[in-house]
Short mmCIF file of N, CA and C in Angstrom, two decimals:
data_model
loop_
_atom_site.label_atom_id
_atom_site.label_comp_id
_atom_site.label_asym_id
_atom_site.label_seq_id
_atom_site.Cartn_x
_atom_site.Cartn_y
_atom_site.Cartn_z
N UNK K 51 4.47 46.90 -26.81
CA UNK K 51 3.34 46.66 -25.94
C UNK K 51 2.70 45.31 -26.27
N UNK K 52 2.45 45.03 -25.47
CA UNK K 52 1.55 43.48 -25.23
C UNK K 52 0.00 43.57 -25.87
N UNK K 53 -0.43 42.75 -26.42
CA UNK K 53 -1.59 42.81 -26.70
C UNK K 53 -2.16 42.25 -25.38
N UNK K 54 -3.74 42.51 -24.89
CA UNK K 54 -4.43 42.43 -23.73
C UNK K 54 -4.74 40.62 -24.23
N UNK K 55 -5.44 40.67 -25.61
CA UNK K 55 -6.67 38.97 -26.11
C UNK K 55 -5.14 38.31 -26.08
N UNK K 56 -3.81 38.51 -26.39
CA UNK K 56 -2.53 37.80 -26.57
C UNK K 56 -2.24 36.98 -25.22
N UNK K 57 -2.07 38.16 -24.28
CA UNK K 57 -1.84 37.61 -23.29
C UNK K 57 -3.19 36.73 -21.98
N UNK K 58 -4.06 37.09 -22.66
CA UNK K 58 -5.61 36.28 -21.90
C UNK K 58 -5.10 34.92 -22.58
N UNK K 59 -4.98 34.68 -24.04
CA UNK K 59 -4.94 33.75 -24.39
C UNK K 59 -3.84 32.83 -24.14
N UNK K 60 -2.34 32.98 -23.75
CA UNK K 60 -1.36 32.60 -23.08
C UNK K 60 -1.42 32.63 -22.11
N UNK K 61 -1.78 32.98 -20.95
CA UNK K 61 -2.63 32.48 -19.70
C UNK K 61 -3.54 31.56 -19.93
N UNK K 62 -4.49 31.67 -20.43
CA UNK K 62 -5.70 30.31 -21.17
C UNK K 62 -4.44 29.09 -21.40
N UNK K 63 -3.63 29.17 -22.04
CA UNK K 63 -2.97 28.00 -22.81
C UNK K 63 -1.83 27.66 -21.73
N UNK K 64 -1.13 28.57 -20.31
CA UNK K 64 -0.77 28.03 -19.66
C UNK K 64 -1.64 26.94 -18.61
N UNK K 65 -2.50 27.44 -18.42
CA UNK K 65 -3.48 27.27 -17.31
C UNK K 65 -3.95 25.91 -17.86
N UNK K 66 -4.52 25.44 -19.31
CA UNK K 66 -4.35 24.68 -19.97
C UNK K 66 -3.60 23.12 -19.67
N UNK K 67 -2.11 23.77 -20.06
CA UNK K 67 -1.60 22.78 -20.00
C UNK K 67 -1.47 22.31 -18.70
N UNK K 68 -1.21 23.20 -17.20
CA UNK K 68 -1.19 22.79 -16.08
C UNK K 68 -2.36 21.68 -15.70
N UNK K 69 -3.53 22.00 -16.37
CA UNK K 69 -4.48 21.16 -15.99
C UNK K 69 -4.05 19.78 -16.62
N UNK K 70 -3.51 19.36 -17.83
CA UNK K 70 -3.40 18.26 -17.99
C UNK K 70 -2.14 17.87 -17.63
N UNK K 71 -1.27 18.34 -17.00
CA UNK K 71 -0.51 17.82 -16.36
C UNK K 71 -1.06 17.44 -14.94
N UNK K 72 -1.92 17.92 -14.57
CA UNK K 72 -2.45 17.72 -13.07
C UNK K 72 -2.85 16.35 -13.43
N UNK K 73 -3.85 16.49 -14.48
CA UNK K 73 -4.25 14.86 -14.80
C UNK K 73 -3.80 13.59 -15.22
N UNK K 74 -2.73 13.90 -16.03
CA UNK K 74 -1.70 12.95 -16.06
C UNK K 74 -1.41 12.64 -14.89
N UNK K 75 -1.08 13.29 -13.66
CA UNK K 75 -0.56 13.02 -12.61
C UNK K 75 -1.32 12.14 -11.88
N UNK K 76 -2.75 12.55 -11.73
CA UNK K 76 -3.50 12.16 -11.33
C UNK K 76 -4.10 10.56 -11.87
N UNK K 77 -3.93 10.85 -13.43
CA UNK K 77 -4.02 9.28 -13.61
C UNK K 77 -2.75 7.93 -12.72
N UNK K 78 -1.61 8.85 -13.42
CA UNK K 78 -0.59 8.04 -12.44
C UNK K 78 -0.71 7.42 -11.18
N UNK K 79 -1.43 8.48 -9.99
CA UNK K 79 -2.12 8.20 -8.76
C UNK K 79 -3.25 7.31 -8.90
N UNK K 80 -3.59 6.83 -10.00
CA UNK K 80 -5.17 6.16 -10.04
C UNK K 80 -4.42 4.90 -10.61
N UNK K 81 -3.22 4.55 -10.97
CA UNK K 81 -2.57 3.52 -11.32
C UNK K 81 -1.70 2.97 -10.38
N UNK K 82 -0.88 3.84 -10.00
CA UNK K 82 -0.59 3.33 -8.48
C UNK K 82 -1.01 2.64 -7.34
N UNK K 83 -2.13 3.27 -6.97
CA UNK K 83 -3.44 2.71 -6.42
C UNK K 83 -3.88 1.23 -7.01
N UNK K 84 -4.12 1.11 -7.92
CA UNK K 84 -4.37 -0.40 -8.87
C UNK K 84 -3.35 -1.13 -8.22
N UNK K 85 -1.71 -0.97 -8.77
CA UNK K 85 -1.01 -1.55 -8.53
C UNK K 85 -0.32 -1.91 -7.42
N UNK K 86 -0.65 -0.99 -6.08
CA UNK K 86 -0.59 -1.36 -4.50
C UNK K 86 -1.64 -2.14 -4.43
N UNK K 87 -2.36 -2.33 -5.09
CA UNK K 87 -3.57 -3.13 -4.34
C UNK K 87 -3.67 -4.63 -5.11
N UNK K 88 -3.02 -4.45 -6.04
CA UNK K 88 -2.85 -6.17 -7.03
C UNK K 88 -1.49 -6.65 -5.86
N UNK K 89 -0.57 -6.10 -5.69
CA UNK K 89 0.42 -6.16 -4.77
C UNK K 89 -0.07 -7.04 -3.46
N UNK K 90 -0.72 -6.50 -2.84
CA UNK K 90 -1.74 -6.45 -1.73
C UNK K 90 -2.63 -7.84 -1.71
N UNK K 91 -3.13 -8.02 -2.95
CA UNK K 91 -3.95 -9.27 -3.17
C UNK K 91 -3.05 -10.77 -3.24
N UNK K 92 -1.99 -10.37 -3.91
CA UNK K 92 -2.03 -11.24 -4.56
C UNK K 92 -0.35 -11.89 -3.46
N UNK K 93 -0.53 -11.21 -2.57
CA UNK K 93 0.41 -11.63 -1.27
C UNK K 93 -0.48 -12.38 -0.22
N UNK K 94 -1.85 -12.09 0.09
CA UNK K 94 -2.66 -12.19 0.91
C UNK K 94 -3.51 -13.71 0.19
N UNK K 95 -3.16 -13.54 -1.02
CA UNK K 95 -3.73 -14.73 -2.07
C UNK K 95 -2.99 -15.91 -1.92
N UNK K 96 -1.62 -15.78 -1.97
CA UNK K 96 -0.38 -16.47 -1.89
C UNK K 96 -0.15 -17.07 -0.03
N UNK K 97 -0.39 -16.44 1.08
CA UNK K 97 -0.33 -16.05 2.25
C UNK K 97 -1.83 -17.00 2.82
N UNK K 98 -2.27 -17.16 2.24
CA UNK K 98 -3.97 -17.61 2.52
C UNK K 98 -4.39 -18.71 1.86
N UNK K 99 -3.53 -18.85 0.65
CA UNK K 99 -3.86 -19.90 -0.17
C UNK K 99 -5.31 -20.06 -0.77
N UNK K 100 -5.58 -18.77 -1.02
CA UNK K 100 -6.88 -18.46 -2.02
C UNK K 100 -6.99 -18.24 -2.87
N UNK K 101 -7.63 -19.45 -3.93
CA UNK K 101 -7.64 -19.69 -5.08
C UNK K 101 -8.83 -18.19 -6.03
N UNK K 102 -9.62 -17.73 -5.23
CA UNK K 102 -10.63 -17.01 -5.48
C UNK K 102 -9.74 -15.78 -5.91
N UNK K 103 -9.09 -15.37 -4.91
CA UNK K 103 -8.28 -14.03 -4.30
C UNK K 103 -7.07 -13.58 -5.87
N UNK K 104 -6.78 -15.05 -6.05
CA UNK K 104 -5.72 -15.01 -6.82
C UNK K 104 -6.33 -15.02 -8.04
N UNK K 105 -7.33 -15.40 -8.19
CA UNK K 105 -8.07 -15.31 -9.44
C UNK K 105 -8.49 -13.72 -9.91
N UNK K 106 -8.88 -12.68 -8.75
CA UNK K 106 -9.58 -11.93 -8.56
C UNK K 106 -8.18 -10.60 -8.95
N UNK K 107 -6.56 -11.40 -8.83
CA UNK K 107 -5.61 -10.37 -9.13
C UNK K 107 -5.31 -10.54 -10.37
N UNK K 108 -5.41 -11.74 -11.17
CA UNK K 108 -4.94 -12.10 -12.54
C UNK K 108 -5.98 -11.06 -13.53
N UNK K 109 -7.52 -11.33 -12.83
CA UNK K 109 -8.25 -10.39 -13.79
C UNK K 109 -7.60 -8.58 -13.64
N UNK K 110 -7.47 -8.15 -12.29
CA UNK K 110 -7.68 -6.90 -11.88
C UNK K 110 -6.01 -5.86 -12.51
N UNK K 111 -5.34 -7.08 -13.15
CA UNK K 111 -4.04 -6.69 -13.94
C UNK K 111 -4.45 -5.94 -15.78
N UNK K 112 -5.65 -6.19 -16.31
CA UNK K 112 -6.18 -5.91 -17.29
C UNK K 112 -6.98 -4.21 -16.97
N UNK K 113 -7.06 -4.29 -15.77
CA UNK K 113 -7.43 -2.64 -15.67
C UNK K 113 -6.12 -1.57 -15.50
N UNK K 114 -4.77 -2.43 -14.72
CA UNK K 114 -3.45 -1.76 -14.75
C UNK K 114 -2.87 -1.33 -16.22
N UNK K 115 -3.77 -2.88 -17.47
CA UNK K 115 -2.70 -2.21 -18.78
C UNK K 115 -3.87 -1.17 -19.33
N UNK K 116 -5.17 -1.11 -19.36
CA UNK K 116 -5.59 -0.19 -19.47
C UNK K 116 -5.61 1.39 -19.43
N UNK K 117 -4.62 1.63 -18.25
CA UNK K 117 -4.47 2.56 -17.67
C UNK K 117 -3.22 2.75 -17.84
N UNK K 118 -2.33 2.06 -18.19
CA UNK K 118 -0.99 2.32 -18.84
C UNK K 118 -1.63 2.91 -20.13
N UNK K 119 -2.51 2.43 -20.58
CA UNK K 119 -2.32 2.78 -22.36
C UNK K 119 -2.96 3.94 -22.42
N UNK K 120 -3.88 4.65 -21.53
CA UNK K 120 -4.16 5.69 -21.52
C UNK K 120 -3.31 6.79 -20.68
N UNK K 121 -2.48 6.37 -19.94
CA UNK K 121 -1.68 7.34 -19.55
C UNK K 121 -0.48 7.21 -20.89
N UNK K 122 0.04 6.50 -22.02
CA UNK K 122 0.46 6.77 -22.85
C UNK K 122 0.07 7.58 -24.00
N UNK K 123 -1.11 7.23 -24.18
CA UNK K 123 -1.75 7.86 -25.43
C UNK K 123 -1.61 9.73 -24.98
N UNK K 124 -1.93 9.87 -23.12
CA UNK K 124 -2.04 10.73 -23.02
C UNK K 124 -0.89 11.76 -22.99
N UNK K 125 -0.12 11.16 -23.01
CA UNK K 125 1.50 11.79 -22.65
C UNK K 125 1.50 12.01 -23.94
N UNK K 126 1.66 11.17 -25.17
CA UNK K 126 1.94 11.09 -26.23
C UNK K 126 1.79 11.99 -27.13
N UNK K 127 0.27 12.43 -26.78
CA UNK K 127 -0.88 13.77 -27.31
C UNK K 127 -0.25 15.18 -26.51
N UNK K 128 0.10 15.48 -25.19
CA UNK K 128 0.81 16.29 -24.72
C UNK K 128 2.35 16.55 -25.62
N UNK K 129 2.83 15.86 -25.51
CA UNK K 129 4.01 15.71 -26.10
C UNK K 129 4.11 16.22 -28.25
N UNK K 130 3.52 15.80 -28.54
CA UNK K 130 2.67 16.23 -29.60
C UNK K 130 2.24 17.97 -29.95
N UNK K 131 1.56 17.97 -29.43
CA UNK K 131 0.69 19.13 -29.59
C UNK K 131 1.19 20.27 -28.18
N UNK K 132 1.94 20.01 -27.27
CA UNK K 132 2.37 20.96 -26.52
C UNK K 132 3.84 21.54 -26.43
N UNK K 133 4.86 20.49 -27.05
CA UNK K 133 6.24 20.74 -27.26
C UNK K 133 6.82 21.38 -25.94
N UNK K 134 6.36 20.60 -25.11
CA UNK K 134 6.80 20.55 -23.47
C UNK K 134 8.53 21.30 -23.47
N UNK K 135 8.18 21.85 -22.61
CA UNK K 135 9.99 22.53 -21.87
C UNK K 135 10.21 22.44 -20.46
N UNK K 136 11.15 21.97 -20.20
CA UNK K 136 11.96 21.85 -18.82
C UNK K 136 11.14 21.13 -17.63
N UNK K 137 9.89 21.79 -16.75
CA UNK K 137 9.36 20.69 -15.67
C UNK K 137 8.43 20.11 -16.91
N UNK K 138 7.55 20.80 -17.37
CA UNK K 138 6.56 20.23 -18.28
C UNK K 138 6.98 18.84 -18.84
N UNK K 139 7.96 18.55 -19.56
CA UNK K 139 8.64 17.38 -20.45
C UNK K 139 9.17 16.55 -19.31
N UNK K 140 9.76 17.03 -18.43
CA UNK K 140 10.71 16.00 -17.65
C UNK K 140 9.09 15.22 -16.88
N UNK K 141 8.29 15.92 -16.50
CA UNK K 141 6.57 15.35 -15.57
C UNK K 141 6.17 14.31 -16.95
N UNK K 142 6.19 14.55 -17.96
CA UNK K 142 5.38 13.51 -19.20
C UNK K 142 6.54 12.75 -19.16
N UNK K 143 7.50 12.63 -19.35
CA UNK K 143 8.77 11.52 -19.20
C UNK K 143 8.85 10.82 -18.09
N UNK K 144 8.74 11.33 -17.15
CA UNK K 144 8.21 10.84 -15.76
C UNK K 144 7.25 9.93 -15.77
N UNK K 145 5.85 10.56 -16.02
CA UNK K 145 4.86 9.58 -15.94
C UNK K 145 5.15 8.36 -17.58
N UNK K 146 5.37 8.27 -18.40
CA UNK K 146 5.88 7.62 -18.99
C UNK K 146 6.45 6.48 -18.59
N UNK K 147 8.07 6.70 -17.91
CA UNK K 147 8.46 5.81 -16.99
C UNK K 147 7.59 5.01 -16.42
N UNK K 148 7.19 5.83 -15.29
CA UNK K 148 6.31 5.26 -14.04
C UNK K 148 5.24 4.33 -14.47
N UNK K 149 4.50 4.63 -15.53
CA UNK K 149 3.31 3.88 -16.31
C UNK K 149 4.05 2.64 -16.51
N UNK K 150 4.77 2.80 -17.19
CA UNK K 150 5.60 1.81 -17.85
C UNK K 150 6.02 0.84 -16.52
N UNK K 151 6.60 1.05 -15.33
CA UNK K 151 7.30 0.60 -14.22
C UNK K 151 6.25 -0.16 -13.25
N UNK K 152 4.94 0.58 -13.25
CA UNK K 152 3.81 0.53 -12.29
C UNK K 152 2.82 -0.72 -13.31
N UNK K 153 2.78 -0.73 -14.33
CA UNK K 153 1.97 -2.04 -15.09
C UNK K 153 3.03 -3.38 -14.95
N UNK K 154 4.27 -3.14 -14.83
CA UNK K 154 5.28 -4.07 -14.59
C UNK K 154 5.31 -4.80 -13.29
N UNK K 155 4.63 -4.28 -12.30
CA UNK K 155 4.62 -4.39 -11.00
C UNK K 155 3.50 -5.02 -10.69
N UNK K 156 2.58 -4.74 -11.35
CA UNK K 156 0.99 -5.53 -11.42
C UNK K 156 1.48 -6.84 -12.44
N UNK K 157 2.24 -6.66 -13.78
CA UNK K 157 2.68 -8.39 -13.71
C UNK K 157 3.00 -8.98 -13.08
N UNK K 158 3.83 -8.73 -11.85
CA UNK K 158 4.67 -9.38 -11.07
C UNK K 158 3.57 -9.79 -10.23
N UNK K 159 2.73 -8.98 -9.73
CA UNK K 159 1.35 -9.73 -9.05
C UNK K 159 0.93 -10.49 -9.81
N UNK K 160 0.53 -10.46 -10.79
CA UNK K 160 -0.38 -11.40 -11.44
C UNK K 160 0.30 -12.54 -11.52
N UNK K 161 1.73 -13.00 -11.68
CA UNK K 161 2.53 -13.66 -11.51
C UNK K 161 2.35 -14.48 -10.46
N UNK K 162 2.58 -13.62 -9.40
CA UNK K 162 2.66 -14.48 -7.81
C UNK K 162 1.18 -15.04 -7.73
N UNK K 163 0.29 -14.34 -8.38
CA UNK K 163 -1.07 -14.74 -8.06
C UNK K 163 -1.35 -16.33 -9.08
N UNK K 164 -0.69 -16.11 -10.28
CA UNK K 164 -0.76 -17.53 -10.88
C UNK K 164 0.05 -18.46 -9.87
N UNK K 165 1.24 -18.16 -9.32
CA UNK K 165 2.18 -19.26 -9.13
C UNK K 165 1.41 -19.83 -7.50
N UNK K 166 0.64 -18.78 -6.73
CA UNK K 166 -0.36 -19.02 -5.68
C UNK K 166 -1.04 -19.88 -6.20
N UNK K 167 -2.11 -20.45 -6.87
CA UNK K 167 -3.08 -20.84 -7.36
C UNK K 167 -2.09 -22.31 -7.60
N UNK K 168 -1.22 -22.71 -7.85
CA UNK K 168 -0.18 -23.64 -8.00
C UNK K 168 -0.05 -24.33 -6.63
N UNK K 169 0.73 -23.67 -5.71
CA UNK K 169 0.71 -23.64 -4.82
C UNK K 169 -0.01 -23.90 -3.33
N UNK K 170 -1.32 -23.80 -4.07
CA UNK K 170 -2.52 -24.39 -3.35
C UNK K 170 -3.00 -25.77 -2.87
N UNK K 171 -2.23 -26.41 -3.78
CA UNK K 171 -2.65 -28.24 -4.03
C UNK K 171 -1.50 -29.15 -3.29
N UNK K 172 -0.22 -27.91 -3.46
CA UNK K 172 1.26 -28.66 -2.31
C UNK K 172 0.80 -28.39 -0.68
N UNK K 173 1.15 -29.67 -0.19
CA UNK K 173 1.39 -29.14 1.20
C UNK K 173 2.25 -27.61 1.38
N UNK K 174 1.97 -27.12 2.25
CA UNK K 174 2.87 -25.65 2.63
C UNK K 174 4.14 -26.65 3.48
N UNK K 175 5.74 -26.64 3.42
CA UNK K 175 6.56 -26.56 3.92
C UNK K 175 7.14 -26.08 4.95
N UNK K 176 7.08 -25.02 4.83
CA UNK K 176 7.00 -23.82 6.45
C UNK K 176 6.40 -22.18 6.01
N UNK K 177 5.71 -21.81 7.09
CA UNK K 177 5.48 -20.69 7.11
C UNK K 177 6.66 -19.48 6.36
N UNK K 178 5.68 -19.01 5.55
CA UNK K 178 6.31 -17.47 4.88
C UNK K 178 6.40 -16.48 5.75
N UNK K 179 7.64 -16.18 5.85
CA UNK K 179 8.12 -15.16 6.66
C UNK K 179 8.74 -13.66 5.74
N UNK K 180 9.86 -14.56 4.64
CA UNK K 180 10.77 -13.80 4.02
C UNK K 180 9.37 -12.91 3.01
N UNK K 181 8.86 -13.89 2.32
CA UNK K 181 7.95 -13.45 0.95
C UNK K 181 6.95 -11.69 1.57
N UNK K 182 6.07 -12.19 2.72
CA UNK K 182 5.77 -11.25 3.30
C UNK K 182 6.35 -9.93 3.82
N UNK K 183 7.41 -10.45 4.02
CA UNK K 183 8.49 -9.12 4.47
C UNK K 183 8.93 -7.94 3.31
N UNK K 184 9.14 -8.89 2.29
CA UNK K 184 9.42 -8.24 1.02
C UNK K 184 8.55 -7.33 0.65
N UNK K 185 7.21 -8.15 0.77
CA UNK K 185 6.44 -7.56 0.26
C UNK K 185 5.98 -6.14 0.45
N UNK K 186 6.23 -6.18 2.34
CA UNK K 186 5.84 -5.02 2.95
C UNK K 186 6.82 -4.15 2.56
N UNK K 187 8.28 -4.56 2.58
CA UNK K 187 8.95 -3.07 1.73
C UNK K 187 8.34 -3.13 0.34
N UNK K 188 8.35 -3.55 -0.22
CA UNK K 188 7.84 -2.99 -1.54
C UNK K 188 6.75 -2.24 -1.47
N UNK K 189 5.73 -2.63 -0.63
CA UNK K 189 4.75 -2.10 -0.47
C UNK K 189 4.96 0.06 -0.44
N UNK K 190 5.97 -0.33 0.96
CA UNK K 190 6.18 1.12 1.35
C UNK K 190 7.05 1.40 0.74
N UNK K 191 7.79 1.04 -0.53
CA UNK K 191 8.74 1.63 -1.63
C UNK K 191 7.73 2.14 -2.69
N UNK K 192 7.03 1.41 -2.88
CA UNK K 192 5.76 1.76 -4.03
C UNK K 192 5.04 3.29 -3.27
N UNK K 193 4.73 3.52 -2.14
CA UNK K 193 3.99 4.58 -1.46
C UNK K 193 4.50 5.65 -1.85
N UNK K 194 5.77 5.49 -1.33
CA UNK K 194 7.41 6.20 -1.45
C UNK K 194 7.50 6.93 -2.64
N UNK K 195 7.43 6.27 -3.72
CA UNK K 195 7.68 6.36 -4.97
C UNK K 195 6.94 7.21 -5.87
N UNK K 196 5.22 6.57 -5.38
CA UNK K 196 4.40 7.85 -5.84
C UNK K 196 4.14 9.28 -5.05
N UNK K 197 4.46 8.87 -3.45
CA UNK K 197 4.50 10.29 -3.14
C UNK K 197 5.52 11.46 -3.57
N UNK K 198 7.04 10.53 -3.86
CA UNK K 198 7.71 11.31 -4.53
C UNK K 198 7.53 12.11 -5.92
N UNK K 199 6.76 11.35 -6.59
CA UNK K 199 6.49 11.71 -8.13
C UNK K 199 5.61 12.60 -8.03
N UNK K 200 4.12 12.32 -7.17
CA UNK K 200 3.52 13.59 -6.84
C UNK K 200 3.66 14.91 -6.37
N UNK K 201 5.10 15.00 -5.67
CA UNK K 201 5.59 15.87 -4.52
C UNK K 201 6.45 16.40 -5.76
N UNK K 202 7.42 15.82 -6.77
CA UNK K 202 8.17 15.94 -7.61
C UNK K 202 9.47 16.23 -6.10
N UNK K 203 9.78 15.39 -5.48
CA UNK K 203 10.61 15.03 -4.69
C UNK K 203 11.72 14.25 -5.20
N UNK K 204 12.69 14.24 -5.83
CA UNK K 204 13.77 14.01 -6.03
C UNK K 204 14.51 12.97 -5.21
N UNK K 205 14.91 13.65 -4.03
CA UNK K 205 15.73 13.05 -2.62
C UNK K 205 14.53 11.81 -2.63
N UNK K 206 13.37 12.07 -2.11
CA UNK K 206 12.43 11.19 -1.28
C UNK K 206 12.58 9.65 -2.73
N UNK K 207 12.74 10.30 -3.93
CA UNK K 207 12.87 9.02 -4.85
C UNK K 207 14.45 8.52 -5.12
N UNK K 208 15.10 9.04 -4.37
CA UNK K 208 16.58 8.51 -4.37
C UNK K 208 16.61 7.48 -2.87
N UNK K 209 15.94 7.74 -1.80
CA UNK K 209 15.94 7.12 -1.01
C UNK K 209 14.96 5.74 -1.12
N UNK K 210 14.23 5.83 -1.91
CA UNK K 210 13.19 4.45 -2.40
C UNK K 210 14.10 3.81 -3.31
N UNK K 211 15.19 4.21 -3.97
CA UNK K 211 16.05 3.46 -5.16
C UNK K 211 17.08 2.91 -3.82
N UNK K 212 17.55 3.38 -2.73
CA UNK K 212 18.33 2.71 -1.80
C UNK K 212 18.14 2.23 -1.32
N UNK K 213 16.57 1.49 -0.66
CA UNK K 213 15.75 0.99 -0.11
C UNK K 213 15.75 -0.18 -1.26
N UNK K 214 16.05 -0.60 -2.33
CA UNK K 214 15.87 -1.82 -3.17
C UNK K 214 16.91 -2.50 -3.06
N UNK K 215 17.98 -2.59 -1.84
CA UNK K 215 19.29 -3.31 -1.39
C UNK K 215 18.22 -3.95 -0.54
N UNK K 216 17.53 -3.59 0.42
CA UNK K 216 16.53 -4.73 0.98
C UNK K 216 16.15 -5.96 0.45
N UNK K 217 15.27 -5.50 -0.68
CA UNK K 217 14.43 -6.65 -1.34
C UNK K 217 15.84 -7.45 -1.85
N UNK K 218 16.81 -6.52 -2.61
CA UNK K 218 17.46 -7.44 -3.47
C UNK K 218 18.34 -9.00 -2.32
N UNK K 219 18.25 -8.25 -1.09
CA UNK K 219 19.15 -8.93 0.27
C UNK K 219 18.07 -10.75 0.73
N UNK K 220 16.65 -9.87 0.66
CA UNK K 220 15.70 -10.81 0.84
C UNK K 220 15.49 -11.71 -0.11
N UNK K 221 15.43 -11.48 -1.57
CA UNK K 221 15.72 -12.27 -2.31
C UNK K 221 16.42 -13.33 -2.48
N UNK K 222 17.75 -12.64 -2.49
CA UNK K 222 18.77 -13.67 -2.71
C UNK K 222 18.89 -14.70 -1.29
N UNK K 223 18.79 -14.26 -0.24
CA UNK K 223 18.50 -15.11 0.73
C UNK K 223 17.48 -16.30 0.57
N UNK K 224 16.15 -16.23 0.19
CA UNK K 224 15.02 -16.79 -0.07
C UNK K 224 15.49 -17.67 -0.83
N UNK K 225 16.29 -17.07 -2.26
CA UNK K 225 16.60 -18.39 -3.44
C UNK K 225 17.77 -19.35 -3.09
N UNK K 226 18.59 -18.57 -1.75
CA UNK K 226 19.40 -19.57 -1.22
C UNK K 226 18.82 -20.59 -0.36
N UNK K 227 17.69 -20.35 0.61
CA UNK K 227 17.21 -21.14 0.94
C UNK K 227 16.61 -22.10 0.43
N UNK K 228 15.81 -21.96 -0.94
CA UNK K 228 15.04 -22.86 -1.54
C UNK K 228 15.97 -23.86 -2.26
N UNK K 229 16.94 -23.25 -2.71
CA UNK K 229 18.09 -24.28 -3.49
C UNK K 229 18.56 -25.36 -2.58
#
């Protein structure tokens, strides 16, 4: 027979951990968000030739590593003290990744947002067509990506990894042109 306080308390400690997995998740979604929107700036920065704009993404990349380091610490402490099994471990490995992938993505803004700010003082050559285009898939690969992770959608994140023959197509086009 089961003890009654045994099993209150293993319910307590499932219920528990679901909650901080909700929040992990949820931080993830609150980093995502950051990093669509440094994305966002720092195209419109580049696109506009605003020195302000681009200034305004170089800082707003220091709240992305922020939030990496607390979605690490937090995984870390889960991982630790909960000895995760099967969805539990694979969701903290997950967000792990993603932290890791999603602060990488806000460099790459902060990037374009320095090399904007450069860019400001040359005459423009011809209108950006390719850069913008890219951007917008990435944009809706990044959407993609966290709705999958939130959904724990599998397929929907295999189809955002096939969707990166785009960018890689636009790319290499772009650096052929510039050469």
């Amino acid at each position: 027979m089961h003890d009654p306080k045994e099993a209150m308390q293993r319910r307590h400690t499932v219920s528990s951990f679901d909650q901080e997995l909700t929040d992990l998740t949820n931080q993830i979604v609150q980093m995502g968000a950051h990093a669509e929107r440094q994305i966002a700036l720092a195209l419109k920065a580049l696109v506009e030739r605003d020195d302000e704009l681009a200034e305004q993404v170089i800082e707003g990349d220091k709240a992305v590593d922020r939030l990496e380091e607390e979605i690490d610490q937090h995984a870390i402490r889960m991982l630790a003290t909960r000895q995760p099994m099967a969805v539990g471990l694979r969701v903290i490995a997950m967000s792990l990744k993603l932290s890791n992938d999603l602060e990488r993505i806000s460099d790459y803004a902060k990037s374009i947002a320095k090399r904007s700010r450069r860019l400001t003082a040359s005459p423009q050559l011809k209108p950006l067509v390719t850069i913008p285009h890219m951007a917008s898939v990435v944009q809706a690969m990044l959407k993609d990506v966290l709705d999958a992770y939130i959904d724990r959608n599998a397929e929907k994140a295999m189809e955002v990894w096939h969707r990166d023959q785009i960018v890689d197509d636009d790319y290499n086009s772009l650096f052929r042109e510039l050469i």
